[in-house]
Amino acid sequence: MASSLTKESTAPVAGEKTFLGHPRGLANLFLTEMWERYSFYGMRALLVLYLAAAVADGGLGLNIATATAIYSVYNAMVYLLALPGGWLGDRVWGPRKTTAIGAAIIMVGHFTLALPWAGTFYLGLGFIALGSGLLKANISTMVGHLYPDKNDPRRDAGFSIFYIAINLGAFAAPLTIGTVGQKVSWHLGFAMAGVGMALGLLCFLFGFRHLSGESTVVPSPMTAAEKSAIWKKVGLWAALAVVFYGIAGGTGSLTVNWMLWPLTILGLLLPVWYLVKMKRDRELTDTEQSRVSAYIWFFIVAAVFWAIYDQTGSTLTLFAQNDTANTLFGFDFPSSWFQSLNPLYVMAFAPVAAWLWIALNRRGKEPSTISKFANGVFLIGLSFFVMMLAQAAASGDAKVTPLWLCAVYLIQTIGELTLSPVGLSLTTKLAPQKYGSQMMGVWFLAVTAGDSVIALLQLIGAPTDTEFWFASQGAIAVLAGVAVFMFRRKVKPLMAGVH
């Protein structure tokens, strides 16, 4: 009987509709994620360009420092809000309902961006960040629910197929939304992102019957007393924010920096607070405490990595617009197209990377987790040394060949394939039992911390279009990679048996 049940849980039932041999619900989640990433990366391809474009050209006419800071803070908040998004899925609505609400909020946010007023634009960014946090934290969980047997051999392949959706959406978005936004109308481009998210929401809603029933379950529902306490705290902080910003607005002193500074500081302090909280938790065993100490090393290095990597949509986008000849082999293209390079490279090289690790493992030569991490952050630093050279070549009115950015994105993608999957795996391995379901949110906080550091530098006026900007960050990343590799023998014992 046991073997029969196992067989039923790991193989499709005769006559059952499947998606590439997987549960039918994977197709709906695939399409939802693809369209959500399409809307996210399409809007991101235009964001800094729109903020920095002259008012006469339909933009907001902000200076570069403010435009890039807004982008960095926005990106930081998307990943920061994944923590409360996961909490709402676990404690209040369940993954399916939380994802639906998140998708609807994202859609409203994009259509709000399409309105031709600055005030509604910032409101739209807030909606998108909030909705992304809700969706991001829960949709992957539902992929796992499609495979109730944890040993189902289709499980890993299912997540790989789901990962393709991310890159398909990210690849197509700059080519379409970017072109319309830059060539026709910024706001029409933002509206296209809204249509993309609307299609994703429809795919999700129509696929409800194909999803696992477990996705509707609230794993750890709140008691009435807990709900009351939470709403009181939320109401208090919301009231304080309304009073504070109401006074600032009433006195005529309210500027965008009044929002950027508090969010930047929050993005820096919250990750530190969370790590300190875990480290000081006396309920953790000595082994778990040791692993948390090891994880802090990796967290800091990951923050350095993402701080550089996420400048794809800010400093590198502006370099593509202002300093790069957007012509190759006689073909002209919008600067936003450069942001399709990373997902294109990922789809091309991810299978190669997977094959390489397996081949090296069979020969007993696969690099350790620590070495892979060191290589990833080293490569991201190297990419900014290449950017330093590109910036030097673009001195004066000269515009450099697009091959510079093609090389930068290639190096960054190889670094990403070395570090990002390893970081996700390492997070689950080093997680204390008490924080098992929360540690993925902690991993996302590394993105928040890195983006917040960059936002802070931009807010204090650090020039982002200089050789020093790229050289200094490249040097820090390379040194971080060398440090991790040199101290690997001290970090490895802290991992307490995790390889």
Tab-separated table of C-alpha atoms in Angstrom:
chain	number	residue	atom	x	y	z
A	1	MET	CA	0.000	0.000	0.000
A	2	ALA	CA	2.802	2.439	0.900
A	3	SER	CA	4.569	1.970	-2.414
A	4	SER	CA	1.282	2.437	-4.261
A	5	LEU	CA	0.610	5.733	-2.506
A	6	THR	CA	4.117	6.928	-3.250
A	7	LYS	CA	3.702	6.108	-6.901
A	8	GLU	CA	0.434	8.046	-7.091
A	9	SER	CA	2.021	11.099	-5.467
A	10	THR	CA	5.002	11.246	-7.803
A	11	ALA	CA	3.445	10.415	-11.156
A	12	PRO	CA	0.474	11.897	-13.026
A	13	VAL	CA	-2.773	9.938	-12.908
A	14	ALA	CA	-3.813	8.333	-16.196
A	15	GLY	CA	-5.860	10.829	-18.223
A	16	GLU	CA	-4.866	13.734	-15.978
A	17	LYS	CA	-3.886	16.926	-17.802
A	18	THR	CA	-0.294	17.879	-17.111
A	19	PHE	CA	2.134	20.638	-18.038
A	20	LEU	CA	5.340	19.150	-19.460
A	21	GLY	CA	4.712	16.109	-17.277
A	22	HIS	CA	4.118	18.250	-14.176
A	23	PRO	CA	0.926	19.152	-12.278
A	24	ARG	CA	-1.369	21.374	-14.371
A	25	GLY	CA	-1.162	24.149	-11.784
A	26	LEU	CA	2.500	24.698	-12.662
A	27	ALA	CA	1.399	26.212	-15.996
A	28	ASN	CA	-0.746	28.815	-14.213
A	29	LEU	CA	1.979	29.692	-11.726
A	30	PHE	CA	4.496	29.810	-14.605
A	31	LEU	CA	2.354	32.301	-16.539
A	32	THR	CA	1.593	34.361	-13.429
A	33	GLU	CA	5.275	34.666	-12.587
A	34	MET	CA	6.242	35.367	-16.201
A	35	TRP	CA	3.777	38.247	-16.542
A	36	GLU	CA	4.613	39.618	-13.083
A	37	ARG	CA	8.323	39.675	-13.940
A	38	TYR	CA	7.420	41.189	-17.315
A	39	SER	CA	5.657	44.060	-15.574
A	40	PHE	CA	8.391	44.440	-12.935
A	41	TYR	CA	11.373	44.513	-15.288
A	42	GLY	CA	9.535	46.526	-17.929
A	43	MET	CA	8.803	49.293	-15.466
A	44	ARG	CA	12.315	49.040	-14.026
A	45	ALA	CA	13.828	49.499	-17.491
A	46	LEU	CA	12.130	52.901	-17.694
A	47	LEU	CA	12.180	54.063	-14.085
A	48	VAL	CA	15.477	55.967	-13.802
A	49	LEU	CA	15.266	57.201	-17.395
A	50	TYR	CA	11.824	58.688	-16.723
A	51	LEU	CA	12.841	60.222	-13.410
A	52	ALA	CA	15.927	61.866	-14.927
A	53	ALA	CA	14.348	62.891	-18.257
A	54	ALA	CA	13.671	66.591	-18.716
A	55	VAL	CA	10.142	67.835	-18.055
A	56	ALA	CA	10.024	68.995	-21.682
A	57	ASP	CA	10.611	65.368	-22.713
A	58	GLY	CA	7.790	64.118	-20.492
A	59	GLY	CA	9.959	63.093	-17.535
A	60	LEU	CA	10.125	64.371	-13.965
A	61	GLY	CA	13.380	66.281	-14.464
A	62	LEU	CA	15.065	65.060	-11.280
A	63	ASN	CA	18.817	65.238	-10.815
A	64	ILE	CA	20.728	61.996	-11.282
A	65	ALA	CA	21.499	61.530	-7.578
A	66	THR	CA	17.820	61.716	-6.600
A	67	ALA	CA	16.676	59.561	-9.531
A	68	THR	CA	19.137	56.772	-8.758
A	69	ALA	CA	18.388	56.994	-5.016
A	70	ILE	CA	14.656	56.552	-5.693
A	71	TYR	CA	15.423	53.463	-7.761
A	72	SER	CA	17.707	51.989	-5.067
A	73	VAL	CA	15.206	52.626	-2.253
A	74	TYR	CA	12.348	51.211	-4.320
A	75	ASN	CA	14.321	48.047	-5.070
A	76	ALA	CA	15.298	47.726	-1.398
A	77	MET	CA	11.659	47.994	-0.309
A	78	VAL	CA	10.527	45.269	-2.728
A	79	TYR	CA	12.776	42.768	-0.966
A	80	LEU	CA	12.208	44.186	2.503
A	81	LEU	CA	8.437	43.765	2.129
A	82	ALA	CA	8.902	40.084	1.260
A	83	LEU	CA	9.252	39.503	5.030
A	84	PRO	CA	5.799	40.823	6.016
A	85	GLY	CA	4.477	39.275	2.788
A	86	GLY	CA	5.573	35.855	3.953
A	87	TRP	CA	4.193	36.546	7.423
A	88	LEU	CA	0.759	37.454	6.013
A	89	GLY	CA	0.775	34.249	3.981
A	90	ASP	CA	1.660	32.184	7.054
A	91	ARG	CA	-0.528	33.905	9.628
A	92	VAL	CA	-3.434	35.744	7.954
A	93	TRP	CA	-4.522	34.889	4.396
A	94	GLY	CA	-2.643	31.802	3.243
A	95	PRO	CA	-0.337	31.745	0.195
A	96	ARG	CA	-3.039	31.683	-2.523
A	97	LYS	CA	-5.070	34.635	-1.258
A	98	THR	CA	-1.949	36.646	-0.392
A	99	THR	CA	-0.582	36.127	-3.912
A	100	ALA	CA	-3.875	37.213	-5.506
A	101	ILE	CA	-4.016	40.352	-3.367
A	102	GLY	CA	-0.379	41.108	-4.143
A	103	ALA	CA	-0.920	40.730	-7.915
A	104	ALA	CA	-3.945	43.036	-7.789
A	105	ILE	CA	-1.996	45.682	-5.870
A	106	ILE	CA	0.891	45.470	-8.371
A	107	MET	CA	-1.542	45.934	-11.265
A	108	VAL	CA	-3.087	49.000	-9.612
A	109	GLY	CA	0.404	50.348	-8.978
A	110	HIS	CA	1.445	50.120	-12.631
A	111	PHE	CA	-1.736	51.770	-13.857
A	112	THR	CA	-1.208	54.485	-11.241
A	113	LEU	CA	2.249	55.109	-12.725
A	114	ALA	CA	0.555	55.599	-16.088
A	115	LEU	CA	-1.252	58.691	-14.774
A	116	PRO	CA	0.575	61.915	-15.764
A	117	TRP	CA	1.129	63.345	-12.261
A	118	ALA	CA	4.211	63.165	-10.049
A	119	GLY	CA	2.247	62.526	-6.843
A	120	THR	CA	0.450	59.505	-8.264
A	121	PHE	CA	3.748	58.212	-9.657
A	122	TYR	CA	5.280	57.870	-6.191
A	123	LEU	CA	2.051	56.335	-4.910
A	124	GLY	CA	2.238	53.790	-7.738
A	125	LEU	CA	5.808	52.856	-6.784
A	126	GLY	CA	4.606	52.222	-3.240
A	127	PHE	CA	1.804	49.972	-4.477
A	128	ILE	CA	4.184	47.954	-6.673
A	129	ALA	CA	6.713	47.487	-3.858
A	130	LEU	CA	3.965	46.358	-1.466
A	131	GLY	CA	2.333	44.013	-3.957
A	132	SER	CA	5.682	42.545	-5.022
A	133	GLY	CA	6.511	41.760	-1.400
A	134	LEU	CA	3.195	39.908	-0.992
A	135	LEU	CA	3.524	37.943	-4.236
A	136	LYS	CA	7.246	37.212	-4.130
A	137	ALA	CA	7.095	35.582	-0.717
A	138	ASN	CA	4.221	33.225	-1.535
A	139	ILE	CA	4.124	32.156	-5.180
A	140	SER	CA	7.227	29.934	-4.894
A	141	THR	CA	5.646	28.282	-1.850
A	142	MET	CA	2.683	27.264	-4.002
A	143	VAL	CA	5.010	25.646	-6.541
A	144	GLY	CA	6.226	23.429	-3.704
A	145	HIS	CA	2.630	22.619	-2.723
A	146	LEU	CA	2.078	21.027	-6.147
A	147	TYR	CA	4.438	18.235	-5.069
A	148	PRO	CA	3.107	16.935	-1.708
A	149	ASP	CA	5.758	14.217	-1.679
A	150	LYS	CA	9.028	16.004	-0.821
A	151	ASN	CA	10.922	13.238	-2.642
A	152	ASP	CA	8.917	13.616	-5.858
A	153	PRO	CA	11.613	13.427	-8.593
A	154	ARG	CA	9.746	16.102	-10.562
A	155	ARG	CA	10.057	18.665	-7.764
A	156	ASP	CA	13.470	20.179	-8.632
A	157	ALA	CA	12.629	20.169	-12.327
A	158	GLY	CA	9.374	21.960	-11.557
A	159	PHE	CA	11.237	24.786	-9.835
A	160	SER	CA	13.667	24.937	-12.777
A	161	ILE	CA	10.755	25.362	-15.194
A	162	PHE	CA	9.306	28.038	-12.912
A	163	TYR	CA	12.681	29.820	-12.922
A	164	ILE	CA	12.531	29.980	-16.725
A	165	ALA	CA	9.346	32.064	-16.391
A	166	ILE	CA	11.284	34.726	-14.496
A	167	ASN	CA	13.864	35.075	-17.230
A	168	LEU	CA	11.372	34.949	-20.103
A	169	GLY	CA	9.445	37.852	-18.593
A	170	ALA	CA	12.611	39.763	-17.753
A	171	PHE	CA	13.970	39.251	-21.286
A	172	ALA	CA	10.853	40.360	-23.165
A	173	ALA	CA	10.004	43.370	-20.993
A	174	PRO	CA	12.787	45.831	-21.961
A	175	LEU	CA	12.402	44.918	-25.645
A	176	THR	CA	8.702	45.836	-25.648
A	177	ILE	CA	7.862	48.081	-22.701
A	178	GLY	CA	11.265	49.758	-22.936
A	179	THR	CA	10.811	50.514	-26.629
A	180	VAL	CA	7.303	51.939	-26.222
A	181	GLY	CA	8.291	53.962	-23.159
A	182	GLN	CA	11.365	55.523	-24.748
A	183	LYS	CA	10.071	55.913	-28.306
A	184	VAL	CA	6.351	56.620	-27.859
A	185	SER	CA	5.259	57.576	-24.324
A	186	TRP	CA	6.614	56.937	-20.842
A	187	HIS	CA	3.125	56.532	-19.443
A	188	LEU	CA	2.021	54.184	-22.206
A	189	GLY	CA	5.001	52.024	-21.307
A	190	PHE	CA	3.941	51.991	-17.648
A	191	ALA	CA	0.398	51.109	-18.752
A	192	MET	CA	1.800	48.154	-20.737
A	193	ALA	CA	3.367	46.899	-17.514
A	194	GLY	CA	-0.068	47.155	-15.894
A	195	VAL	CA	-1.615	45.132	-18.716
A	196	GLY	CA	1.101	42.516	-18.238
A	197	MET	CA	0.283	42.176	-14.552
A	198	ALA	CA	-3.452	42.041	-15.356
A	199	LEU	CA	-2.794	39.078	-17.653
A	200	GLY	CA	-0.755	37.427	-14.908
A	201	LEU	CA	-3.566	37.926	-12.402
A	202	LEU	CA	-6.108	36.417	-14.808
A	203	CYS	CA	-3.857	33.390	-15.375
A	204	PHE	CA	-3.647	32.947	-11.616
A	205	LEU	CA	-7.372	33.345	-10.908
A	206	PHE	CA	-8.448	30.997	-13.720
A	207	GLY	CA	-5.964	28.415	-12.469
A	208	PHE	CA	-7.295	28.210	-8.901
A	209	ARG	CA	-8.829	24.771	-9.484
A	210	HIS	CA	-5.479	23.393	-10.608
A	211	LEU	CA	-3.574	24.516	-7.507
A	212	SER	CA	-3.040	22.453	-4.392
A	213	GLY	CA	-5.640	22.767	-1.657
A	214	GLU	CA	-2.747	23.316	0.731
A	215	SER	CA	-2.239	26.762	-0.826
A	216	THR	CA	-5.501	27.974	0.722
A	217	VAL	CA	-4.506	26.902	4.233
A	218	VAL	CA	-3.223	29.438	6.761
A	219	PRO	CA	-0.359	27.445	8.346
A	220	SER	CA	-0.236	29.333	11.635
A	221	PRO	CA	-3.397	31.453	12.030
A	222	MET	CA	-3.373	34.395	14.414
A	223	THR	CA	-5.579	34.471	17.471
A	224	ALA	CA	-8.123	37.268	17.927
A	225	ALA	CA	-5.887	38.826	20.597
A	226	GLU	CA	-2.878	38.798	18.278
A	227	LYS	CA	-4.882	40.406	15.468
A	228	SER	CA	-6.099	43.129	17.790
A	229	ALA	CA	-2.585	43.891	19.002
A	230	ILE	CA	-1.193	43.991	15.460
A	231	TRP	CA	-3.901	46.323	14.176
A	232	LYS	CA	-3.350	48.672	17.108
A	233	LYS	CA	0.372	48.885	16.335
A	234	VAL	CA	-0.225	49.344	12.614
A	235	GLY	CA	-2.846	52.017	13.305
A	236	LEU	CA	-0.527	53.869	15.685
A	237	TRP	CA	2.401	53.961	13.253
A	238	ALA	CA	0.120	54.895	10.348
A	239	ALA	CA	-1.374	57.762	12.378
A	240	LEU	CA	2.088	59.031	13.331
A	241	ALA	CA	3.175	58.928	9.665
A	242	VAL	CA	0.061	60.826	8.550
A	243	VAL	CA	0.591	63.508	11.212
A	244	PHE	CA	4.329	63.826	10.488
A	245	TYR	CA	4.008	64.077	6.713
A	246	GLY	CA	0.866	66.170	7.021
A	247	ILE	CA	2.798	68.773	9.023
A	248	ALA	CA	5.710	68.636	6.576
A	249	GLY	CA	3.340	69.086	3.650
A	250	GLY	CA	1.391	71.837	5.350
A	251	THR	CA	4.546	73.857	6.008
A	252	GLY	CA	5.658	73.467	2.387
A	253	SER	CA	8.852	71.616	3.318
A	254	LEU	CA	7.844	68.166	2.081
A	255	THR	CA	10.189	66.791	-0.593
A	256	VAL	CA	10.895	63.317	-1.922
A	257	ASN	CA	13.918	63.131	0.400
A	258	TRP	CA	11.551	63.083	3.383
A	259	MET	CA	10.525	59.621	2.172
A	260	LEU	CA	13.890	58.426	0.895
A	261	TRP	CA	15.908	59.014	4.058
A	262	PRO	CA	13.621	57.129	6.515
A	263	LEU	CA	13.246	54.199	4.100
A	264	THR	CA	16.997	54.046	3.493
A	265	ILE	CA	17.740	54.015	7.218
A	266	LEU	CA	15.059	51.344	7.733
A	267	GLY	CA	16.621	49.253	4.970
A	268	LEU	CA	19.983	49.412	6.776
A	269	LEU	CA	18.823	48.908	10.358
A	270	LEU	CA	16.237	46.142	9.905
A	271	PRO	CA	18.672	43.535	8.489
A	272	VAL	CA	21.150	44.299	11.294
A	273	TRP	CA	18.406	44.052	13.916
A	274	TYR	CA	17.175	40.738	12.540
A	275	LEU	CA	20.614	39.139	12.504
A	276	VAL	CA	21.370	40.397	16.020
A	277	LYS	CA	18.007	39.057	17.171
A	278	MET	CA	18.861	35.576	15.897
A	279	LYS	CA	22.386	35.693	17.262
A	280	ARG	CA	21.152	36.626	20.755
A	281	ASP	CA	18.331	34.077	20.805
A	282	ARG	CA	19.078	31.801	23.753
A	283	GLU	CA	16.721	29.117	22.475
A	284	LEU	CA	19.182	28.253	19.707
A	285	THR	CA	21.554	25.363	20.263
A	286	ASP	CA	25.329	25.872	20.184
A	287	THR	CA	25.416	24.341	16.705
A	288	GLU	CA	22.718	26.718	15.466
A	289	GLN	CA	24.491	29.699	17.022
A	290	SER	CA	27.666	28.709	15.242
A	291	ARG	CA	25.857	28.433	11.925
A	292	VAL	CA	24.279	31.863	12.383
A	293	SER	CA	27.782	33.272	12.923
A	294	ALA	CA	28.876	31.659	9.657
A	295	TYR	CA	25.781	32.972	7.879
A	296	ILE	CA	26.593	36.558	8.882
A	297	TRP	CA	29.806	36.289	6.847
A	298	PHE	CA	27.882	35.175	3.785
A	299	PHE	CA	25.150	37.766	4.376
A	300	ILE	CA	27.631	40.659	4.339
A	301	VAL	CA	29.313	39.381	1.188
A	302	ALA	CA	25.908	38.898	-0.477
A	303	ALA	CA	24.958	42.482	0.419
A	304	VAL	CA	28.121	43.692	-1.349
A	305	PHE	CA	27.235	41.560	-4.374
A	306	TRP	CA	23.645	42.824	-4.674
A	307	ALA	CA	24.685	46.436	-4.074
A	308	ILE	CA	26.636	46.284	-7.343
A	309	TYR	CA	24.407	43.870	-9.249
A	310	ASP	CA	21.221	45.898	-8.739
A	311	GLN	CA	22.744	48.994	-10.313
A	312	THR	CA	21.690	47.438	-13.615
A	313	GLY	CA	18.581	49.613	-13.474
A	314	SER	CA	20.279	52.792	-12.265
A	315	THR	CA	23.912	53.743	-12.931
A	316	LEU	CA	24.352	51.236	-15.778
A	317	THR	CA	21.073	52.316	-17.359
A	318	LEU	CA	22.166	55.954	-17.306
A	319	PHE	CA	25.546	54.966	-18.737
A	320	ALA	CA	23.726	53.135	-21.531
A	321	GLN	CA	21.598	56.203	-22.205
A	322	ASN	CA	24.225	58.946	-21.954
A	323	ASP	CA	27.585	57.358	-22.764
A	324	THR	CA	26.914	54.390	-25.021
A	325	ALA	CA	26.358	54.358	-28.778
A	326	ASN	CA	23.138	52.384	-29.049
A	327	THR	CA	24.044	51.060	-32.467
A	328	LEU	CA	25.526	47.685	-33.336
A	329	PHE	CA	26.285	46.443	-36.851
A	330	GLY	CA	24.223	49.339	-38.225
A	331	PHE	CA	21.169	48.507	-36.098
A	332	ASP	CA	19.805	51.209	-33.748
A	333	PHE	CA	18.053	50.215	-30.533
A	334	PRO	CA	16.769	51.898	-27.321
A	335	SER	CA	19.115	51.975	-24.331
A	336	SER	CA	16.600	49.994	-22.253
A	337	TRP	CA	17.362	46.904	-24.382
A	338	PHE	CA	20.613	46.380	-22.491
A	339	GLN	CA	18.537	45.165	-19.528
A	340	SER	CA	17.498	42.119	-21.566
A	341	LEU	CA	21.101	40.914	-21.645
A	342	ASN	CA	21.161	39.452	-18.138
A	343	PRO	CA	18.097	37.171	-18.515
A	344	LEU	CA	19.348	36.178	-21.975
A	345	TYR	CA	22.721	35.206	-20.528
A	346	VAL	CA	21.056	33.379	-17.620
A	347	MET	CA	18.947	31.241	-19.978
A	348	ALA	CA	22.033	30.500	-22.064
A	349	PHE	CA	24.510	29.708	-19.283
A	350	ALA	CA	22.431	28.326	-16.383
A	351	PRO	CA	22.293	24.824	-17.965
A	352	VAL	CA	26.040	25.025	-18.600
A	353	ALA	CA	26.689	25.930	-14.961
A	354	ALA	CA	24.482	23.077	-13.728
A	355	TRP	CA	26.298	20.610	-16.002
A	356	LEU	CA	29.699	21.944	-14.938
A	357	TRP	CA	29.067	21.471	-11.193
A	358	ILE	CA	27.886	17.902	-11.772
A	359	ALA	CA	30.865	17.099	-13.998
A	360	LEU	CA	33.345	18.535	-11.480
A	361	ASN	CA	31.614	16.729	-8.618
A	362	ARG	CA	32.013	13.393	-10.374
A	363	ARG	CA	35.737	14.074	-10.628
A	364	GLY	CA	35.940	15.241	-7.024
A	365	LYS	CA	36.905	18.749	-8.137
A	366	GLU	CA	33.719	20.730	-7.523
A	367	PRO	CA	34.520	24.002	-5.654
A	368	SER	CA	33.249	24.266	-2.101
A	369	THR	CA	30.272	26.458	-1.221
A	370	ILE	CA	32.626	29.055	0.245
A	371	SER	CA	34.774	29.085	-2.910
A	372	LYS	CA	31.714	29.528	-5.134
A	373	PHE	CA	30.580	32.443	-2.980
A	374	ALA	CA	34.039	34.013	-3.153
A	375	ASN	CA	34.124	33.627	-6.933
A	376	GLY	CA	30.693	35.223	-7.298
A	377	VAL	CA	31.524	38.393	-5.383
A	378	PHE	CA	34.979	38.538	-7.008
A	379	LEU	CA	33.375	38.496	-10.467
A	380	ILE	CA	30.845	41.200	-9.590
A	381	GLY	CA	33.772	43.359	-8.481
A	382	LEU	CA	35.628	42.588	-11.687
A	383	SER	CA	32.595	43.745	-13.694
A	384	PHE	CA	32.875	47.195	-12.099
A	385	PHE	CA	36.557	47.389	-12.955
A	386	VAL	CA	35.468	46.869	-16.560
A	387	MET	CA	32.892	49.634	-16.024
A	388	MET	CA	35.690	51.878	-14.740
A	389	LEU	CA	37.501	51.377	-18.033
A	390	ALA	CA	34.309	51.992	-19.983
A	391	GLN	CA	33.677	55.217	-18.066
A	392	ALA	CA	37.232	56.349	-18.810
A	393	ALA	CA	36.702	55.609	-22.509
A	394	ALA	CA	33.524	57.710	-22.454
A	395	SER	CA	35.309	60.872	-21.336
A	396	GLY	CA	34.162	64.086	-22.947
A	397	ASP	CA	31.465	63.669	-25.575
A	398	ALA	CA	32.685	60.273	-26.748
A	399	LYS	CA	30.207	57.398	-26.764
A	400	VAL	CA	31.597	53.912	-26.283
A	401	THR	CA	30.716	50.731	-28.136
A	402	PRO	CA	27.834	48.695	-26.607
A	403	LEU	CA	30.237	45.759	-26.352
A	404	TRP	CA	31.484	47.263	-23.064
A	405	LEU	CA	28.086	46.761	-21.427
A	406	CYS	CA	27.693	43.376	-23.115
A	407	ALA	CA	30.923	42.289	-21.402
A	408	VAL	CA	29.911	43.784	-18.035
A	409	TYR	CA	26.554	41.998	-18.018
A	410	LEU	CA	28.194	38.720	-19.047
A	411	ILE	CA	30.657	38.868	-16.125
A	412	GLN	CA	27.869	39.792	-13.717
A	413	THR	CA	25.668	36.926	-14.920
A	414	ILE	CA	28.434	34.370	-14.416
A	415	GLY	CA	28.906	35.794	-10.920
A	416	GLU	CA	25.174	35.557	-10.286
A	417	LEU	CA	25.055	31.904	-11.360
A	418	THR	CA	27.950	31.205	-9.014
A	419	LEU	CA	26.589	33.012	-5.959
A	420	SER	CA	22.795	33.299	-6.085
A	421	PRO	CA	21.766	29.603	-6.254
A	422	VAL	CA	24.452	28.769	-3.690
A	423	GLY	CA	23.158	31.494	-1.382
A	424	LEU	CA	19.605	30.172	-1.574
A	425	SER	CA	20.756	26.633	-0.815
A	426	LEU	CA	23.103	27.777	1.944
A	427	THR	CA	20.327	29.762	3.598
A	428	THR	CA	18.178	26.663	3.984
A	429	LYS	CA	21.125	24.601	5.258
A	430	LEU	CA	22.334	27.077	7.890
A	431	ALA	CA	18.858	28.111	9.081
A	432	PRO	CA	18.114	27.405	12.757
A	433	GLN	CA	15.030	25.221	13.149
A	434	LYS	CA	13.156	28.040	14.876
A	435	TYR	CA	13.733	30.368	11.907
A	436	GLY	CA	13.420	27.761	9.153
A	437	SER	CA	10.539	29.462	7.307
A	438	GLN	CA	11.885	32.978	7.880
A	439	MET	CA	15.455	32.544	6.674
A	440	MET	CA	14.567	33.019	2.997
A	441	GLY	CA	13.245	36.438	3.961
A	442	VAL	CA	16.550	37.078	5.737
A	443	TRP	CA	18.377	36.205	2.486
A	444	PHE	CA	16.282	38.823	0.669
A	445	LEU	CA	17.309	41.329	3.349
A	446	ALA	CA	20.853	41.098	1.949
A	447	VAL	CA	19.451	42.721	-1.212
A	448	THR	CA	17.733	45.353	0.927
A	449	ALA	CA	20.944	46.112	2.825
A	450	GLY	CA	23.042	46.366	-0.335
A	451	ASP	CA	20.569	48.606	-2.160
A	452	SER	CA	20.164	50.796	0.927
A	453	VAL	CA	23.927	51.395	1.139
A	454	ILE	CA	23.929	52.525	-2.499
A	455	ALA	CA	20.888	54.721	-1.863
A	456	LEU	CA	22.684	56.334	1.082
A	457	LEU	CA	25.722	57.122	-1.072
A	458	GLN	CA	23.464	58.589	-3.747
A	459	LEU	CA	21.520	60.685	-1.244
A	460	ILE	CA	24.676	62.299	0.121
A	461	GLY	CA	25.618	63.252	-3.419
A	462	ALA	CA	28.286	60.721	-4.381
A	463	PRO	CA	28.771	61.059	-8.173
A	464	THR	CA	27.665	57.859	-9.901
A	465	ASP	CA	29.128	58.654	-13.325
A	466	THR	CA	32.815	58.680	-12.429
A	467	GLU	CA	35.623	56.173	-12.687
A	468	PHE	CA	36.067	56.362	-8.881
A	469	TRP	CA	32.456	55.236	-8.307
A	470	PHE	CA	33.028	52.013	-10.232
A	471	ALA	CA	36.630	51.461	-9.107
A	472	SER	CA	35.915	51.863	-5.373
A	473	GLN	CA	32.984	49.446	-5.341
A	474	GLY	CA	34.808	47.011	-7.601
A	475	ALA	CA	37.763	47.036	-5.191
A	476	ILE	CA	35.516	46.421	-2.166
A	477	ALA	CA	33.833	43.475	-3.874
A	478	VAL	CA	37.091	41.925	-5.057
A	479	LEU	CA	38.578	42.294	-1.566
A	480	ALA	CA	35.450	40.723	-0.068
A	481	GLY	CA	35.870	37.742	-2.405
A	482	VAL	CA	39.549	37.389	-1.525
A	483	ALA	CA	38.767	37.710	2.205
A	484	VAL	CA	36.118	34.984	2.102
A	485	PHE	CA	38.495	32.674	0.264
A	486	MET	CA	41.438	33.410	2.592
A	487	PHE	CA	39.367	32.922	5.753
A	488	ARG	CA	37.479	29.887	4.477
A	489	ARG	CA	39.242	27.639	6.990
A	490	LYS	CA	37.904	29.796	9.836
A	491	VAL	CA	34.399	30.043	8.385
A	492	LYS	CA	34.054	26.362	7.527
A	493	PRO	CA	34.163	25.114	11.176
A	494	LEU	CA	31.430	27.666	12.046
A	495	MET	CA	29.164	25.956	9.504
A	496	ALA	CA	29.124	22.913	11.788
A	497	GLY	CA	29.098	20.141	9.233
A	498	VAL	CA	27.270	21.995	6.454
A	499	HIS	CA	29.157	21.743	3.160
